[in-house]
Amino acid sequence: QGQLVQSGAEVRKPGASVTVTCQASGYIFFSYYMHWVRQAPGQGLEWMAYIDPRAGTTNYAQKFQGRVTVTRDTSTDTVYMKLSSLRYDDTATYYCSLMSSRDYWGQGTLLIVSS
Amino acid sequence: QSVLTQTPSGSGTPGQRVTISCSGSSSNVGNNYVSWYQQLPGAAPKLLIFRDNERPSGVPDRFSGSKSGTSASLAIGVLRSEDEAEYYCAAWDDSLDGWVFGGGTKLTVL
């Protein structure tokens, strides 16, 4: 059974950056794109980006273009999501997910942006 | 404002059949498969339906999905108290080259 394990909660000041990690196990890492989805408190789900783990190619939602960078390390089956120039409204839980019939989601990483 | 449109809330009594709707456009629901997710408070979303009407292993058959044109529906055939949750539809959007979600439907079991 596969799983995605994310890094722990973070607190950052406005303008700072944060990197959230997602380590995959139990399935072939190259077989599925990895997506990032976030959820602000009391709000709905919002897709942010994906990466093709094999090629390393990425695509970002227009809303996050220029602020988000997704990379991967194929030696450790880990995907990284860096969000820069943080704003208060980036406070949310961030999930990595395969967004496929293989219903693998990370446990979520809470990011709080506060001065 | 979500790309896919869902009714914000719904309710039903145990044993009742309820339906949750999701409306999109030709670039998403009309041209790509729809997935449905259930989310309990404090938990990650759980896949209920993929490819419009397929259930992952372990999802009860009282959950079913359908699609017609640019609209999709999730039906819960026999409502149970544990079905009280938030439900989201999702589809790939060809114009945005990414996933789009509905705003969610909060289902209350009375």
PDB file of N, CA and C in Angstrom, chain A residues 35 37 39 43-45 47 50 59 95 99-101 103 105-106, chain B residues 37 39 43-47 50 88 92 96-99 101 103:
ATOM      1  N   HIS A  35       0.698  16.083  -7.496  1.00  0.00           N
ATOM      2  CA  HIS A  35      -0.008  17.351  -7.481  1.00  0.00           C
ATOM      3  C   HIS A  35       0.043  17.962  -6.086  1.00  0.00           C
ATOM      4  N   VAL A  37      -2.259  20.534  -3.684  1.00  0.00           N
ATOM      5  CA  VAL A  37      -3.592  21.091  -3.489  1.00  0.00           C
ATOM      6  C   VAL A  37      -3.593  21.764  -2.118  1.00  0.00           C
ATOM      7  N   GLN A  39      -5.838  24.095   0.982  1.00  0.00           N
ATOM      8  CA  GLN A  39      -7.162  24.356   1.539  1.00  0.00           C
ATOM      9  C   GLN A  39      -7.028  25.374   2.656  1.00  0.00           C
ATOM     10  N   GLN A  43     -12.363  26.745   3.934  1.00  0.00           N
ATOM     11  CA  GLN A  43     -12.584  26.945   2.505  1.00  0.00           C
ATOM     12  C   GLN A  43     -12.458  25.630   1.724  1.00  0.00           C
ATOM     13  N   GLY A  44     -12.610  25.717   0.414  1.00  0.00           N
ATOM     14  CA  GLY A  44     -12.559  24.537  -0.432  1.00  0.00           C
ATOM     15  C   GLY A  44     -11.155  24.186  -0.890  1.00  0.00           C
ATOM     16  N   LEU A  45     -11.092  23.209  -1.775  1.00  0.00           N
ATOM     17  CA  LEU A  45      -9.824  22.723  -2.286  1.00  0.00           C
ATOM     18  C   LEU A  45      -9.395  23.553  -3.492  1.00  0.00           C
ATOM     19  N   TRP A  47      -6.311  23.588  -6.500  1.00  0.00           N
ATOM     20  CA  TRP A  47      -5.149  22.962  -7.135  1.00  0.00           C
ATOM     21  C   TRP A  47      -4.083  24.010  -7.402  1.00  0.00           C
ATOM     22  N   TYR A  50       1.553  20.669 -10.542  1.00  0.00           N
ATOM     23  CA  TYR A  50       1.944  19.265 -10.638  1.00  0.00           C
ATOM     24  C   TYR A  50       3.361  19.167 -11.171  1.00  0.00           C
ATOM     25  N   ASN A  59       3.839  22.149 -14.063  1.00  0.00           N
ATOM     26  CA  ASN A  59       2.835  23.109 -14.493  1.00  0.00           C
ATOM     27  C   ASN A  59       2.224  23.722 -13.253  1.00  0.00           C
ATOM     28  N   TYR A  95      -1.584  19.938   0.682  1.00  0.00           N
ATOM     29  CA  TYR A  95      -1.573  18.486   0.470  1.00  0.00           C
ATOM     30  C   TYR A  95      -0.812  18.153  -0.811  1.00  0.00           C
ATOM     31  N   MET A  99      -3.849  12.545  -7.227  1.00  0.00           N
ATOM     32  CA  MET A  99      -5.038  12.955  -7.980  1.00  0.00           C
ATOM     33  C   MET A  99      -5.359  11.918  -9.062  1.00  0.00           C
ATOM     34  N   SER A 100      -5.391  10.666  -8.662  1.00  0.00           N
ATOM     35  CA  SER A 100      -5.659   9.583  -9.610  1.00  0.00           C
ATOM     36  C   SER A 100      -6.519   8.535  -8.923  1.00  0.00           C
ATOM     37  N   SER A 101      -6.774   7.442  -9.650  1.00  0.00           N
ATOM     38  CA  SER A 101      -7.521   6.340  -9.043  1.00  0.00           C
ATOM     39  C   SER A 101      -6.738   5.724  -7.881  1.00  0.00           C
ATOM     40  N   ASP A 103      -5.719   6.583  -4.768  1.00  0.00           N
ATOM     41  CA  ASP A 103      -6.137   7.691  -3.914  1.00  0.00           C
ATOM     42  C   ASP A 103      -5.131   7.916  -2.788  1.00  0.00           C
ATOM     43  N   TRP A 105      -2.998  10.551  -0.693  1.00  0.00           N
ATOM     44  CA  TRP A 105      -2.864  11.933  -0.271  1.00  0.00           C
ATOM     45  C   TRP A 105      -1.887  11.983   0.897  1.00  0.00           C
ATOM     46  N   GLY A 106      -1.125  13.018   0.969  1.00  0.00           N
ATOM     47  CA  GLY A 106      -0.354  13.258   2.167  1.00  0.00           C
ATOM     48  C   GLY A 106      -1.285  13.641   3.305  1.00  0.00           C
TER      49      GLY A 106
ATOM     50  N   TYR B  37     -14.911  13.605  -4.222  1.00  0.00           N
ATOM     51  CA  TYR B  37     -14.179  13.388  -2.978  1.00  0.00           C
ATOM     52  C   TYR B  37     -15.086  13.674  -1.787  1.00  0.00           C
ATOM     53  N   GLN B  39     -14.736  14.665   2.257  1.00  0.00           N
ATOM     54  CA  GLN B  39     -13.781  15.139   3.243  1.00  0.00           C
ATOM     55  C   GLN B  39     -14.440  15.296   4.596  1.00  0.00           C
ATOM     56  N   ALA B  43      -9.461  15.909   8.062  1.00  0.00           N
ATOM     57  CA  ALA B  43      -8.865  14.813   7.302  1.00  0.00           C
ATOM     58  C   ALA B  43      -8.611  15.220   5.862  1.00  0.00           C
ATOM     59  N   ALA B  44      -7.741  14.464   5.204  1.00  0.00           N
ATOM     60  CA  ALA B  44      -7.520  14.669   3.776  1.00  0.00           C
ATOM     61  C   ALA B  44      -8.738  14.170   3.000  1.00  0.00           C
ATOM     62  N   PRO B  45      -8.936  14.692   1.810  1.00  0.00           N
ATOM     63  CA  PRO B  45     -10.047  14.189   0.978  1.00  0.00           C
ATOM     64  C   PRO B  45      -9.879  12.704   0.676  1.00  0.00           C
ATOM     65  N   LYS B  46     -11.010  12.052   0.499  1.00  0.00           N
ATOM     66  CA  LYS B  46     -11.027  10.632   0.156  1.00  0.00           C
ATOM     67  C   LYS B  46     -11.773  10.468  -1.159  1.00  0.00           C
ATOM     68  N   LEU B  47     -11.186   9.732  -2.091  1.00  0.00           N
ATOM     69  CA  LEU B  47     -11.792   9.529  -3.395  1.00  0.00           C
ATOM     70  C   LEU B  47     -12.990   8.597  -3.295  1.00  0.00           C
ATOM     71  N   PHE B  50     -14.249   8.012  -9.489  1.00  0.00           N
ATOM     72  CA  PHE B  50     -13.333   8.508 -10.510  1.00  0.00           C
ATOM     73  C   PHE B  50     -13.855   8.093 -11.881  1.00  0.00           C
ATOM     74  N   TYR B  88     -16.728  17.188  -2.669  1.00  0.00           N
ATOM     75  CA  TYR B  88     -16.172  18.016  -3.734  1.00  0.00           C
ATOM     76  C   TYR B  88     -16.147  17.251  -5.053  1.00  0.00           C
ATOM     77  N   TRP B  92     -10.304  17.651 -14.680  1.00  0.00           N
ATOM     78  CA  TRP B  92      -9.191  18.293 -15.357  1.00  0.00           C
ATOM     79  C   TRP B  92      -9.748  19.362 -16.279  1.00  0.00           C
ATOM     80  N   LEU B  96      -6.981  25.427 -18.573  1.00  0.00           N
ATOM     81  CA  LEU B  96      -6.099  25.800 -17.473  1.00  0.00           C
ATOM     82  C   LEU B  96      -4.931  24.830 -17.325  1.00  0.00           C
ATOM     83  N   ASP B  97      -5.055  23.651 -17.975  1.00  0.00           N
ATOM     84  CA  ASP B  97      -4.033  22.598 -17.845  1.00  0.00           C
ATOM     85  C   ASP B  97      -3.786  22.279 -16.380  1.00  0.00           C
ATOM     86  N   GLY B  98      -4.876  22.068 -15.679  1.00  0.00           N
ATOM     87  CA  GLY B  98      -4.788  21.722 -14.268  1.00  0.00           C
ATOM     88  C   GLY B  98      -6.145  21.250 -13.766  1.00  0.00           C
ATOM     89  N   TRP B  99      -6.160  20.792 -12.530  1.00  0.00           N
ATOM     90  CA  TRP B  99      -7.406  20.342 -11.911  1.00  0.00           C
ATOM     91  C   TRP B  99      -8.210  21.553 -11.441  1.00  0.00           C
ATOM     92  N   PHE B 101     -11.783  22.359  -9.004  1.00  0.00           N
ATOM     93  CA  PHE B 101     -12.676  21.774  -8.011  1.00  0.00           C
ATOM     94  C   PHE B 101     -13.968  22.581  -7.924  1.00  0.00           C
ATOM     95  N   GLY B 103     -16.840  24.136  -5.271  1.00  0.00           N
ATOM     96  CA  GLY B 103     -16.683  24.812  -3.996  1.00  0.00           C
ATOM     97  C   GLY B 103     -17.029  23.955  -2.793  1.00  0.00           C
TER      98      GLY B 103
END
